[in-house]
Amino acid sequence: MGIKIGGQIEKVNGRELSYSEFAERYLAKNQPVVLTGLMDDWGACKDWVSSNGQPNLHFFSTHFGKSKVQVADCGAREFTDQKRVEMSVLEFVNHWLQGSVEDLDGNGNGKSVLYLKDWHFVKEYPEYLAYKTPVFFTDDWLNFYLDNYRMHDDPDTNQENNDICCSDYRFVYMGAKGSWTPLHADVFRSYSWSANVCGKKKWLFLPPLQCHLLFDRNMKSSVYNIFDDISETKFSGFKKAIWMECIQEQNEIIFVPSGWYHQVHNLEDTISINHNWFNAYNLSWVWDLLLRDYKEAKEYIEDIKDICDNFEGLCQRNLAANTGMNFNDFFIFISRFSLANVVELYYIHNESKSKSSNRHWSDMVQH
Ligand SMILES: O=C(O)CCC(=O)C(=O)O
């Protein structure tokens, strides 16, 4: 039985939209939208795409071949996600090219489709200006914070502050036709935006009010692939879900609101740029998730409460391990951010008095 599609995602010309219109219609209402016309001057659209519209894989192997990246095997599930392996960009590109040769020969069946995900490209190549974050997505507290601090400092391991992995949420994704991302809601319940430098994606979205339909009766496990044969006994609500669909073309940017579950399929060989972020509009989503995950972490170890020296400490440690931050991290984040805003306001106030040209941090968005 297929899924029910109830509507399509709206497409809007980003050049005819002001920031306040975007904030009012999409950020504040937590609604998805596809924006066109915002990628014309991106270096990535020139360097990463061949004249036939296909990914310029040669450019990646010659310029970034040595980078170590996370690659998902789209045919192998591991817990709630796809199995991942680490390899160099060169190895990934070679695998991709071999796959296409086998497909041409009609022998491609035995090969797994690999999908390069979560490549911290900007962090690794800050000098190479691949793109400019569109103004709609620049009020980004998460990446601004992570450029300066870690979200969670584990006292047991002495991590370096310039570690490339887990250092920001600005990514490049690359995958051949047929690669895909299983059903999920985004990290921290952040917003995300995703820009197709080349290729085409199919997105399936479920609004937050229907998300309970994706879970089993204990609200513990959720559906992995909405196109699988889903057990009616286990996921009894699933068939009632009404999905929204979107075909995202080359040079289009999709805005994914907080808490919307989505599954994504590359309909063609695709390269995309993708950020996760939050700000005042969706911070409450982050806190709600933290509270829910905290209760779950606490329940999970309730039976050892009486024999535990520091039960609360253990709950917070598990919360950070599962969710990526705990209450203390959230508190420090908010405090630092509030202080930074007070300083910012002080400068804006002085600037408007003196008309001097101090630089605003949110201007620094060229990647
Ligand atoms: O493009 C993909 O495969 C997944 C992207 C995604 O899930 C997101 O941007 O939130």
mmCIF file of C-alpha atoms and ligand atoms in Angstrom:
data_model
loop_
_atom_site.group_PDB
_atom_site.id
_atom_site.type_symbol
_atom_site.label_atom_id
_atom_site.label_comp_id
_atom_site.label_asym_id
_atom_site.label_seq_id
_atom_site.Cartn_x
_atom_site.Cartn_y
_atom_site.Cartn_z
ATOM 1 C CA MET A 1 0.000 0.000 0.000
ATOM 2 C CA GLY A 2 1.437 3.410 -0.997
ATOM 3 C CA ILE A 3 1.483 6.575 1.073
ATOM 4 C CA LYS A 4 -1.164 9.303 0.814
ATOM 5 C CA ILE A 5 0.038 12.606 -0.656
ATOM 6 C CA GLY A 6 -2.077 15.559 0.497
ATOM 7 C CA GLY A 7 -0.215 18.467 -1.124
ATOM 8 C CA GLN A 8 2.909 19.942 -2.663
ATOM 9 C CA ILE A 9 5.415 22.377 -1.169
ATOM 10 C CA GLU A 10 5.027 25.960 -2.349
ATOM 11 C CA LYS A 11 7.761 27.406 -4.648
ATOM 12 C CA VAL A 12 8.616 31.113 -4.384
ATOM 13 C CA ASN A 13 11.094 33.328 -6.219
ATOM 14 C CA GLY A 14 13.577 34.254 -3.488
ATOM 15 C CA ARG A 15 14.507 37.488 -5.276
ATOM 16 C CA GLU A 16 10.964 38.763 -4.819
ATOM 17 C CA LEU A 17 10.812 37.957 -1.110
ATOM 18 C CA SER A 18 11.984 40.196 1.734
ATOM 19 C CA TYR A 19 13.505 38.823 4.925
ATOM 20 C CA SER A 20 10.521 39.929 7.003
ATOM 21 C CA GLU A 21 8.093 38.210 4.595
ATOM 22 C CA PHE A 22 10.150 35.008 4.827
ATOM 23 C CA ALA A 23 10.283 35.222 8.624
ATOM 24 C CA GLU A 24 6.560 35.849 8.942
ATOM 25 C CA ARG A 25 5.374 33.255 6.399
ATOM 26 C CA TYR A 26 7.834 30.392 6.955
ATOM 27 C CA LEU A 27 10.059 30.768 10.065
ATOM 28 C CA ALA A 28 7.305 31.905 12.422
ATOM 29 C CA LYS A 29 4.650 29.570 10.978
ATOM 30 C CA ASN A 30 7.139 26.682 10.720
ATOM 31 C CA GLN A 31 6.117 25.954 7.115
ATOM 32 C CA PRO A 32 8.301 24.494 4.340
ATOM 33 C CA VAL A 33 9.007 26.368 1.121
ATOM 34 C CA VAL A 34 11.227 26.057 -1.955
ATOM 35 C CA LEU A 35 13.112 29.212 -2.945
ATOM 36 C CA THR A 36 14.346 29.811 -6.467
ATOM 37 C CA GLY A 37 16.745 32.387 -7.928
ATOM 38 C CA LEU A 38 19.233 32.534 -5.046
ATOM 39 C CA MET A 39 22.198 30.530 -6.354
ATOM 40 C CA ASP A 40 23.123 32.328 -9.582
ATOM 41 C CA ASP A 41 26.504 33.608 -8.428
ATOM 42 C CA TRP A 42 27.668 30.571 -6.430
ATOM 43 C CA GLY A 43 31.168 29.264 -7.245
ATOM 44 C CA ALA A 44 29.917 25.718 -6.519
ATOM 45 C CA CYS A 45 27.368 25.951 -9.356
ATOM 46 C CA LYS A 46 30.225 26.664 -11.754
ATOM 47 C CA ASP A 47 33.059 24.471 -10.435
ATOM 48 C CA TRP A 48 31.084 21.427 -9.296
ATOM 49 C CA VAL A 49 28.868 20.956 -12.353
ATOM 50 C CA SER A 50 30.023 19.781 -15.823
ATOM 51 C CA SER A 51 28.672 21.373 -18.979
ATOM 52 C CA ASN A 52 26.249 18.433 -19.381
ATOM 53 C CA GLY A 53 24.708 19.200 -15.969
ATOM 54 C CA GLN A 54 26.298 16.156 -14.277
ATOM 55 C CA PRO A 55 28.469 16.439 -11.108
ATOM 56 C CA ASN A 56 32.047 17.338 -11.992
ATOM 57 C CA LEU A 57 33.576 14.439 -10.054
ATOM 58 C CA HIS A 58 36.995 15.092 -11.563
ATOM 59 C CA PHE A 59 37.034 18.520 -9.887
ATOM 60 C CA PHE A 60 36.389 16.876 -6.519
ATOM 61 C CA SER A 61 39.090 14.235 -6.889
ATOM 62 C CA THR A 62 41.730 16.718 -8.039
ATOM 63 C CA HIS A 63 40.951 19.491 -5.535
ATOM 64 C CA PHE A 64 39.552 17.691 -2.475
ATOM 65 C CA GLY A 65 40.526 14.036 -3.114
ATOM 66 C CA LYS A 66 42.454 13.596 0.147
ATOM 67 C CA SER A 67 39.598 14.699 2.447
ATOM 68 C CA LYS A 68 38.250 12.018 4.760
ATOM 69 C CA VAL A 69 34.456 11.837 4.629
ATOM 70 C CA GLN A 70 31.525 9.872 6.023
ATOM 71 C CA VAL A 71 29.816 7.720 3.422
ATOM 72 C CA ALA A 72 26.469 5.971 3.944
ATOM 73 C CA ASP A 73 25.720 2.614 2.363
ATOM 74 C CA CYS A 74 22.126 3.211 1.251
ATOM 75 C CA GLY A 75 21.385 -0.511 1.174
ATOM 76 C CA ALA A 76 22.470 -1.250 4.753
ATOM 77 C CA ARG A 77 20.539 -0.238 7.853
ATOM 78 C CA GLU A 78 22.343 0.208 11.171
ATOM 79 C CA PHE A 79 19.951 0.954 14.071
ATOM 80 C CA THR A 80 17.932 4.021 13.021
ATOM 81 C CA ASP A 81 20.245 5.161 10.208
ATOM 82 C CA GLN A 82 22.252 3.811 7.281
ATOM 83 C CA LYS A 83 25.573 2.081 7.936
ATOM 84 C CA ARG A 84 28.419 4.547 7.536
ATOM 85 C CA VAL A 85 32.061 4.092 6.608
ATOM 86 C CA GLU A 86 34.914 6.556 6.391
ATOM 87 C CA MET A 87 36.841 6.922 3.135
ATOM 88 C CA SER A 88 38.663 9.564 1.123
ATOM 89 C CA VAL A 89 36.813 11.679 -1.459
ATOM 90 C CA LEU A 90 39.018 10.032 -4.100
ATOM 91 C CA GLU A 91 37.865 6.545 -3.052
ATOM 92 C CA PHE A 92 34.247 7.722 -3.020
ATOM 93 C CA VAL A 93 34.515 9.238 -6.506
ATOM 94 C CA ASN A 94 36.164 6.061 -7.850
ATOM 95 C CA HIS A 95 33.375 3.936 -6.411
ATOM 96 C CA TRP A 96 30.773 6.267 -7.979
ATOM 97 C CA LEU A 97 32.471 6.113 -11.408
ATOM 98 C CA GLN A 98 32.764 2.308 -11.274
ATOM 99 C CA GLY A 99 29.058 2.146 -10.407
ATOM 100 C CA SER A 100 28.130 4.152 -13.496
ATOM 101 C CA VAL A 101 30.307 1.962 -15.738
ATOM 102 C CA GLU A 102 28.588 -1.149 -14.380
ATOM 103 C CA ASP A 103 25.191 0.468 -14.878
ATOM 104 C CA LEU A 104 26.028 1.186 -18.512
ATOM 105 C CA ASP A 105 26.876 -2.500 -18.922
ATOM 106 C CA GLY A 106 23.671 -3.447 -17.161
ATOM 107 C CA ASN A 107 25.613 -5.130 -14.330
ATOM 108 C CA GLY A 108 25.033 -2.548 -11.604
ATOM 109 C CA ASN A 109 22.651 -4.634 -9.476
ATOM 110 C CA GLY A 110 25.178 -6.094 -7.065
ATOM 111 C CA LYS A 111 26.723 -2.696 -6.170
ATOM 112 C CA SER A 112 25.643 -0.737 -3.129
ATOM 113 C CA VAL A 113 24.715 2.908 -3.705
ATOM 114 C CA LEU A 114 27.013 5.085 -1.613
ATOM 115 C CA TYR A 115 26.029 8.528 -0.355
ATOM 116 C CA LEU A 116 28.597 11.041 0.924
ATOM 117 C CA LYS A 117 26.933 12.864 3.834
ATOM 118 C CA ASP A 118 27.662 15.525 6.413
ATOM 119 C CA TRP A 119 30.945 16.671 4.876
ATOM 120 C CA HIS A 120 32.068 19.733 6.887
ATOM 121 C CA PHE A 121 33.212 21.330 3.674
ATOM 122 C CA VAL A 122 33.316 24.996 4.737
ATOM 123 C CA LYS A 123 35.241 24.117 7.884
ATOM 124 C CA GLU A 124 37.778 22.146 5.874
ATOM 125 C CA TYR A 125 38.150 24.601 2.973
ATOM 126 C CA PRO A 126 37.454 28.074 4.430
ATOM 127 C CA GLU A 127 39.450 29.794 1.677
ATOM 128 C CA TYR A 128 37.436 28.284 -1.155
ATOM 129 C CA LEU A 129 34.281 30.370 -1.623
ATOM 130 C CA ALA A 130 31.738 27.779 -2.752
ATOM 131 C CA TYR A 131 28.584 29.723 -1.898
ATOM 132 C CA LYS A 132 27.051 32.578 0.029
ATOM 133 C CA THR A 133 24.385 31.749 2.600
ATOM 134 C CA PRO A 134 21.169 33.468 1.466
ATOM 135 C CA VAL A 135 20.038 36.233 3.811
ATOM 136 C CA PHE A 136 16.969 34.190 4.877
ATOM 137 C CA PHE A 137 19.203 31.702 6.677
ATOM 138 C CA THR A 138 21.823 33.992 8.205
ATOM 139 C CA ASP A 139 20.249 34.457 11.636
ATOM 140 C CA ASP A 140 21.994 31.230 12.592
ATOM 141 C CA TRP A 141 22.830 30.941 16.276
ATOM 142 C CA LEU A 142 23.978 27.332 16.034
ATOM 143 C CA ASN A 143 26.826 27.705 13.532
ATOM 144 C CA PHE A 144 27.850 31.114 14.833
ATOM 145 C CA TYR A 145 28.211 29.560 18.281
ATOM 146 C CA LEU A 146 30.048 26.481 17.017
ATOM 147 C CA ASP A 147 32.562 28.640 15.166
ATOM 148 C CA ASN A 148 33.674 29.780 18.598
ATOM 149 C CA TYR A 149 32.767 27.065 21.118
ATOM 150 C CA ARG A 150 31.911 23.386 21.392
ATOM 151 C CA MET A 151 28.323 22.499 22.166
ATOM 152 C CA HIS A 152 29.397 19.852 24.674
ATOM 153 C CA ASP A 153 32.751 19.486 26.387
ATOM 154 C CA ASP A 154 33.181 15.981 27.690
ATOM 155 C CA PRO A 155 35.320 16.320 30.842
ATOM 156 C CA ASP A 156 36.558 12.737 30.352
ATOM 157 C CA THR A 157 38.137 13.369 26.959
ATOM 158 C CA ASN A 158 40.285 16.379 26.206
ATOM 159 C CA GLN A 159 38.999 17.440 22.792
ATOM 160 C CA GLU A 160 40.652 20.063 20.667
ATOM 161 C CA ASN A 161 38.507 23.055 19.792
ATOM 162 C CA ASN A 162 39.398 22.951 16.095
ATOM 163 C CA ASP A 163 38.338 19.381 15.439
ATOM 164 C CA ILE A 164 36.713 19.198 11.975
ATOM 165 C CA CYS A 165 34.153 16.588 12.868
ATOM 166 C CA CYS A 166 31.225 17.752 15.055
ATOM 167 C CA SER A 167 32.411 21.348 14.648
ATOM 168 C CA ASP A 168 29.553 22.879 12.688
ATOM 169 C CA TYR A 169 26.360 22.065 10.815
ATOM 170 C CA ARG A 170 27.328 23.230 7.322
ATOM 171 C CA PHE A 171 27.494 20.250 5.013
ATOM 172 C CA VAL A 172 27.968 19.006 1.481
ATOM 173 C CA TYR A 173 26.058 15.901 0.312
ATOM 174 C CA MET A 174 26.907 13.947 -2.871
ATOM 175 C CA GLY A 175 25.175 10.870 -4.174
ATOM 176 C CA ALA A 176 24.394 8.993 -7.351
ATOM 177 C CA LYS A 177 20.836 8.518 -8.576
ATOM 178 C CA GLY A 178 19.092 6.131 -6.178
ATOM 179 C CA SER A 179 20.923 7.293 -3.039
ATOM 180 C CA TRP A 180 18.554 8.344 -0.274
ATOM 181 C CA THR A 181 18.117 9.460 3.331
ATOM 182 C CA PRO A 182 15.809 7.528 5.677
ATOM 183 C CA LEU A 183 12.899 9.121 7.518
ATOM 184 C CA HIS A 184 14.002 11.470 10.313
ATOM 185 C CA ALA A 185 13.493 14.857 11.978
ATOM 186 C CA ASP A 186 16.577 17.060 12.141
ATOM 187 C CA VAL A 187 19.200 17.228 14.882
ATOM 188 C CA PHE A 188 18.158 19.403 17.900
ATOM 189 C CA ARG A 189 14.859 19.879 15.986
ATOM 190 C CA SER A 190 16.718 22.618 14.117
ATOM 191 C CA TYR A 191 15.607 24.155 10.829
ATOM 192 C CA SER A 192 17.541 23.124 7.762
ATOM 193 C CA TRP A 193 18.021 24.441 4.267
ATOM 194 C CA SER A 194 19.298 22.383 1.392
ATOM 195 C CA ALA A 195 20.436 23.734 -1.995
ATOM 196 C CA ASN A 196 20.707 21.534 -5.104
ATOM 197 C CA VAL A 197 23.932 22.493 -6.878
ATOM 198 C CA CYS A 198 23.093 19.825 -9.428
ATOM 199 C CA GLY A 199 20.622 16.985 -9.723
ATOM 200 C CA LYS A 200 17.100 16.512 -8.448
ATOM 201 C CA LYS A 201 15.626 15.353 -5.115
ATOM 202 C CA LYS A 202 12.261 14.034 -4.078
ATOM 203 C CA TRP A 203 11.229 15.064 -0.539
ATOM 204 C CA LEU A 204 8.372 13.580 1.467
ATOM 205 C CA PHE A 205 7.296 15.599 4.506
ATOM 206 C CA LEU A 206 5.015 14.941 7.447
ATOM 207 C CA PRO A 207 3.869 17.959 9.518
ATOM 208 C CA PRO A 208 4.679 17.806 13.278
ATOM 209 C CA LEU A 209 1.033 17.355 14.296
ATOM 210 C CA GLN A 210 0.975 13.981 12.528
ATOM 211 C CA CYS A 211 4.381 12.738 13.665
ATOM 212 C CA HIS A 212 2.958 10.427 16.359
ATOM 213 C CA LEU A 213 1.629 8.311 13.439
ATOM 214 C CA LEU A 214 5.191 7.255 12.616
ATOM 215 C CA PHE A 215 5.881 5.600 15.983
ATOM 216 C CA ASP A 216 5.041 2.270 17.603
ATOM 217 C CA ARG A 217 2.647 2.225 20.555
ATOM 218 C CA ASN A 218 5.448 2.869 23.103
ATOM 219 C CA MET A 219 6.648 5.851 21.049
ATOM 220 C CA LYS A 220 10.099 4.192 21.064
ATOM 221 C CA SER A 221 10.805 3.131 17.490
ATOM 222 C CA SER A 222 9.762 4.891 14.298
ATOM 223 C CA VAL A 223 9.388 3.943 10.625
ATOM 224 C CA TYR A 224 12.708 3.803 8.737
ATOM 225 C CA ASN A 225 11.626 3.785 5.089
ATOM 226 C CA ILE A 226 8.104 4.952 4.264
ATOM 227 C CA PHE A 227 8.161 2.942 1.011
ATOM 228 C CA ASP A 228 8.764 -0.369 2.860
ATOM 229 C CA ASP A 229 5.918 -2.716 3.602
ATOM 230 C CA ILE A 230 5.088 -1.182 7.018
ATOM 231 C CA SER A 231 3.690 -3.552 9.663
ATOM 232 C CA GLU A 232 0.145 -2.452 10.571
ATOM 233 C CA THR A 233 0.421 -4.259 13.885
ATOM 234 C CA LYS A 234 3.559 -2.392 14.909
ATOM 235 C CA PHE A 235 2.857 1.029 13.339
ATOM 236 C CA SER A 236 -0.924 1.126 13.491
ATOM 237 C CA GLY A 237 -1.225 4.857 12.756
ATOM 238 C CA PHE A 238 1.101 4.931 9.730
ATOM 239 C CA LYS A 239 -1.549 4.457 7.047
ATOM 240 C CA LYS A 240 -3.447 7.558 8.315
ATOM 241 C CA ALA A 241 -0.489 9.862 7.625
ATOM 242 C CA ILE A 242 -0.982 12.465 4.890
ATOM 243 C CA TRP A 243 2.307 13.492 3.310
ATOM 244 C CA MET A 244 3.487 16.537 1.429
ATOM 245 C CA GLU A 245 5.687 15.970 -1.581
ATOM 246 C CA CYS A 246 8.270 18.135 -3.283
ATOM 247 C CA ILE A 247 10.447 17.634 -6.350
ATOM 248 C CA GLN A 248 13.430 19.928 -5.836
ATOM 249 C CA GLU A 249 15.223 20.841 -9.058
ATOM 250 C CA GLN A 250 18.769 22.064 -9.670
ATOM 251 C CA ASN A 251 19.431 25.574 -8.256
ATOM 252 C CA GLU A 252 16.460 25.393 -5.890
ATOM 253 C CA ILE A 253 16.746 25.708 -2.107
ATOM 254 C CA ILE A 254 14.335 23.966 0.224
ATOM 255 C CA PHE A 255 13.582 25.241 3.713
ATOM 256 C CA VAL A 256 12.822 22.399 6.155
ATOM 257 C CA PRO A 257 11.005 23.630 9.274
ATOM 258 C CA SER A 258 11.509 22.277 12.821
ATOM 259 C CA GLY A 259 10.116 18.875 13.733
ATOM 260 C CA TRP A 260 8.850 17.960 10.236
ATOM 261 C CA TYR A 261 9.798 14.315 9.548
ATOM 262 C CA HIS A 262 11.159 13.854 6.061
ATOM 263 C CA GLN A 263 12.619 11.239 3.724
ATOM 264 C CA VAL A 264 14.737 12.242 0.744
ATOM 265 C CA HIS A 265 15.579 10.467 -2.541
ATOM 266 C CA ASN A 266 18.103 11.549 -5.154
ATOM 267 C CA LEU A 267 16.282 11.137 -8.480
ATOM 268 C CA GLU A 268 19.470 12.021 -10.386
ATOM 269 C CA ASP A 269 23.179 12.245 -9.541
ATOM 270 C CA THR A 270 23.051 15.071 -7.026
ATOM 271 C CA ILE A 271 25.266 17.454 -5.066
ATOM 272 C CA SER A 272 23.681 19.585 -2.373
ATOM 273 C CA ILE A 273 24.744 22.082 0.266
ATOM 274 C CA ASN A 274 22.929 21.923 3.520
ATOM 275 C CA HIS A 275 22.900 23.793 6.858
ATOM 276 C CA ASN A 276 21.102 23.107 10.121
ATOM 277 C CA TRP A 277 20.396 26.088 12.293
ATOM 278 C CA PHE A 278 18.243 27.628 14.983
ATOM 279 C CA ASN A 279 17.397 31.082 16.245
ATOM 280 C CA ALA A 280 14.713 32.796 18.355
ATOM 281 C CA TYR A 281 11.916 31.448 16.122
ATOM 282 C CA ASN A 282 12.615 27.786 16.820
ATOM 283 C CA LEU A 283 14.639 27.754 20.060
ATOM 284 C CA SER A 284 11.600 26.398 21.936
ATOM 285 C CA TRP A 285 11.763 23.295 19.704
ATOM 286 C CA VAL A 286 15.332 22.692 20.886
ATOM 287 C CA TRP A 287 14.363 23.047 24.552
ATOM 288 C CA ASP A 288 11.265 20.798 24.159
ATOM 289 C CA LEU A 289 13.386 18.072 22.580
ATOM 290 C CA LEU A 290 15.968 18.370 25.350
ATOM 291 C CA LEU A 291 13.263 18.046 28.027
ATOM 292 C CA ARG A 292 11.679 15.038 26.313
ATOM 293 C CA ASP A 293 15.040 13.292 25.827
ATOM 294 C CA TYR A 294 16.002 14.064 29.431
ATOM 295 C CA LYS A 295 12.842 12.356 30.726
ATOM 296 C CA GLU A 296 13.592 9.371 28.505
ATOM 297 C CA ALA A 297 17.243 9.184 29.663
ATOM 298 C CA LYS A 298 16.074 9.336 33.305
ATOM 299 C CA GLU A 299 13.415 6.650 32.858
ATOM 300 C CA TYR A 300 15.943 4.392 31.168
ATOM 301 C CA ILE A 301 18.194 4.171 34.252
ATOM 302 C CA GLU A 302 15.504 4.641 36.939
ATOM 303 C CA ASP A 303 16.187 1.162 38.356
ATOM 304 C CA ILE A 304 19.775 2.027 39.369
ATOM 305 C CA LYS A 305 18.819 5.349 40.988
ATOM 306 C CA ASP A 306 19.249 4.082 44.563
ATOM 307 C CA ILE A 307 22.708 2.635 44.010
ATOM 308 C CA CYS A 308 23.991 5.576 41.984
ATOM 309 C CA ASP A 309 26.213 8.240 43.645
ATOM 310 C CA ASN A 310 25.367 10.942 41.149
ATOM 311 C CA PHE A 311 22.158 9.930 39.385
ATOM 312 C CA GLU A 312 21.429 13.398 37.966
ATOM 313 C CA GLY A 313 25.016 13.643 36.644
ATOM 314 C CA LEU A 314 24.618 10.310 34.879
ATOM 315 C CA CYS A 315 21.287 11.393 33.334
ATOM 316 C CA GLN A 316 22.893 14.572 32.003
ATOM 317 C CA ARG A 317 25.853 12.624 30.667
ATOM 318 C CA ASN A 318 23.578 10.203 28.822
ATOM 319 C CA LEU A 319 21.473 13.104 27.551
ATOM 320 C CA ALA A 320 24.579 14.741 26.032
ATOM 321 C CA ALA A 321 25.669 11.420 24.499
ATOM 322 C CA ASN A 322 22.255 10.814 22.882
ATOM 323 C CA THR A 323 21.119 14.322 21.970
ATOM 324 C CA GLY A 324 24.400 16.207 21.516
ATOM 325 C CA MET A 325 23.849 18.613 24.429
ATOM 326 C CA ASN A 326 22.521 18.590 27.995
ATOM 327 C CA PHE A 327 20.869 21.181 30.280
ATOM 328 C CA ASN A 328 24.204 22.718 31.241
ATOM 329 C CA ASP A 329 25.260 23.075 27.576
ATOM 330 C CA PHE A 330 21.935 24.715 26.740
ATOM 331 C CA PHE A 331 22.258 27.112 29.669
ATOM 332 C CA ILE A 332 25.835 28.077 28.717
ATOM 333 C CA PHE A 333 24.789 28.486 25.084
ATOM 334 C CA ILE A 334 21.903 30.812 26.005
ATOM 335 C CA SER A 335 24.035 32.809 28.456
ATOM 336 C CA ARG A 336 26.869 33.348 25.988
ATOM 337 C CA PHE A 337 24.446 34.201 23.247
ATOM 338 C CA SER A 338 22.526 36.691 25.367
ATOM 339 C CA LEU A 339 25.774 38.374 26.358
ATOM 340 C CA ALA A 340 26.884 38.526 22.706
ATOM 341 C CA ASN A 341 23.542 40.123 21.815
ATOM 342 C CA VAL A 342 23.876 42.735 24.539
ATOM 343 C CA VAL A 343 27.347 43.623 23.211
ATOM 344 C CA GLU A 344 25.964 43.688 19.661
ATOM 345 C CA LEU A 345 23.129 45.994 20.678
ATOM 346 C CA TYR A 346 25.622 48.258 22.434
ATOM 347 C CA TYR A 347 27.637 48.561 19.184
ATOM 348 C CA ILE A 348 24.539 49.072 17.036
ATOM 349 C CA HIS A 349 23.446 51.792 19.436
ATOM 350 C CA ASN A 350 26.857 53.479 19.245
ATOM 351 C CA GLU A 351 26.995 52.993 15.487
ATOM 352 C CA SER A 352 23.663 54.674 14.938
ATOM 353 C CA LYS A 353 24.955 57.559 17.043
ATOM 354 C CA SER A 354 28.349 57.865 15.368
ATOM 355 C CA LYS A 355 27.399 56.418 11.910
ATOM 356 C CA SER A 356 30.704 54.521 12.034
ATOM 357 C CA SER A 357 30.963 51.310 10.016
ATOM 358 C CA ASN A 358 31.552 48.587 12.582
ATOM 359 C CA ARG A 359 31.061 45.171 11.107
ATOM 360 C CA HIS A 360 28.000 43.117 12.024
ATOM 361 C CA TRP A 361 28.716 39.384 12.671
ATOM 362 C CA SER A 362 25.820 38.320 10.480
ATOM 363 C CA ASP A 363 27.525 39.917 7.471
ATOM 364 C CA MET A 364 30.181 37.224 7.651
ATOM 365 C CA VAL A 365 28.360 34.586 5.652
ATOM 366 C CA GLN A 366 30.443 34.082 2.516
ATOM 367 C CA HIS A 367 31.640 30.445 2.448
HETATM 368 O O1 LIG B 1 19.488 15.467 1.061
HETATM 369 C C1 LIG B 1 19.389 14.508 1.808
HETATM 370 O O2 LIG B 1 19.606 13.355 1.465
HETATM 371 C C2 LIG B 1 18.945 14.712 3.249
HETATM 372 C C3 LIG B 1 18.896 16.128 3.683
HETATM 373 C C4 LIG B 1 18.114 16.332 4.937
HETATM 374 O O3 LIG B 1 17.564 15.443 5.515
HETATM 375 C C5 LIG B 1 17.974 17.689 5.476
HETATM 376 O O4 LIG B 1 18.439 18.670 4.875
HETATM 377 O O5 LIG B 1 17.367 17.826 6.545
#
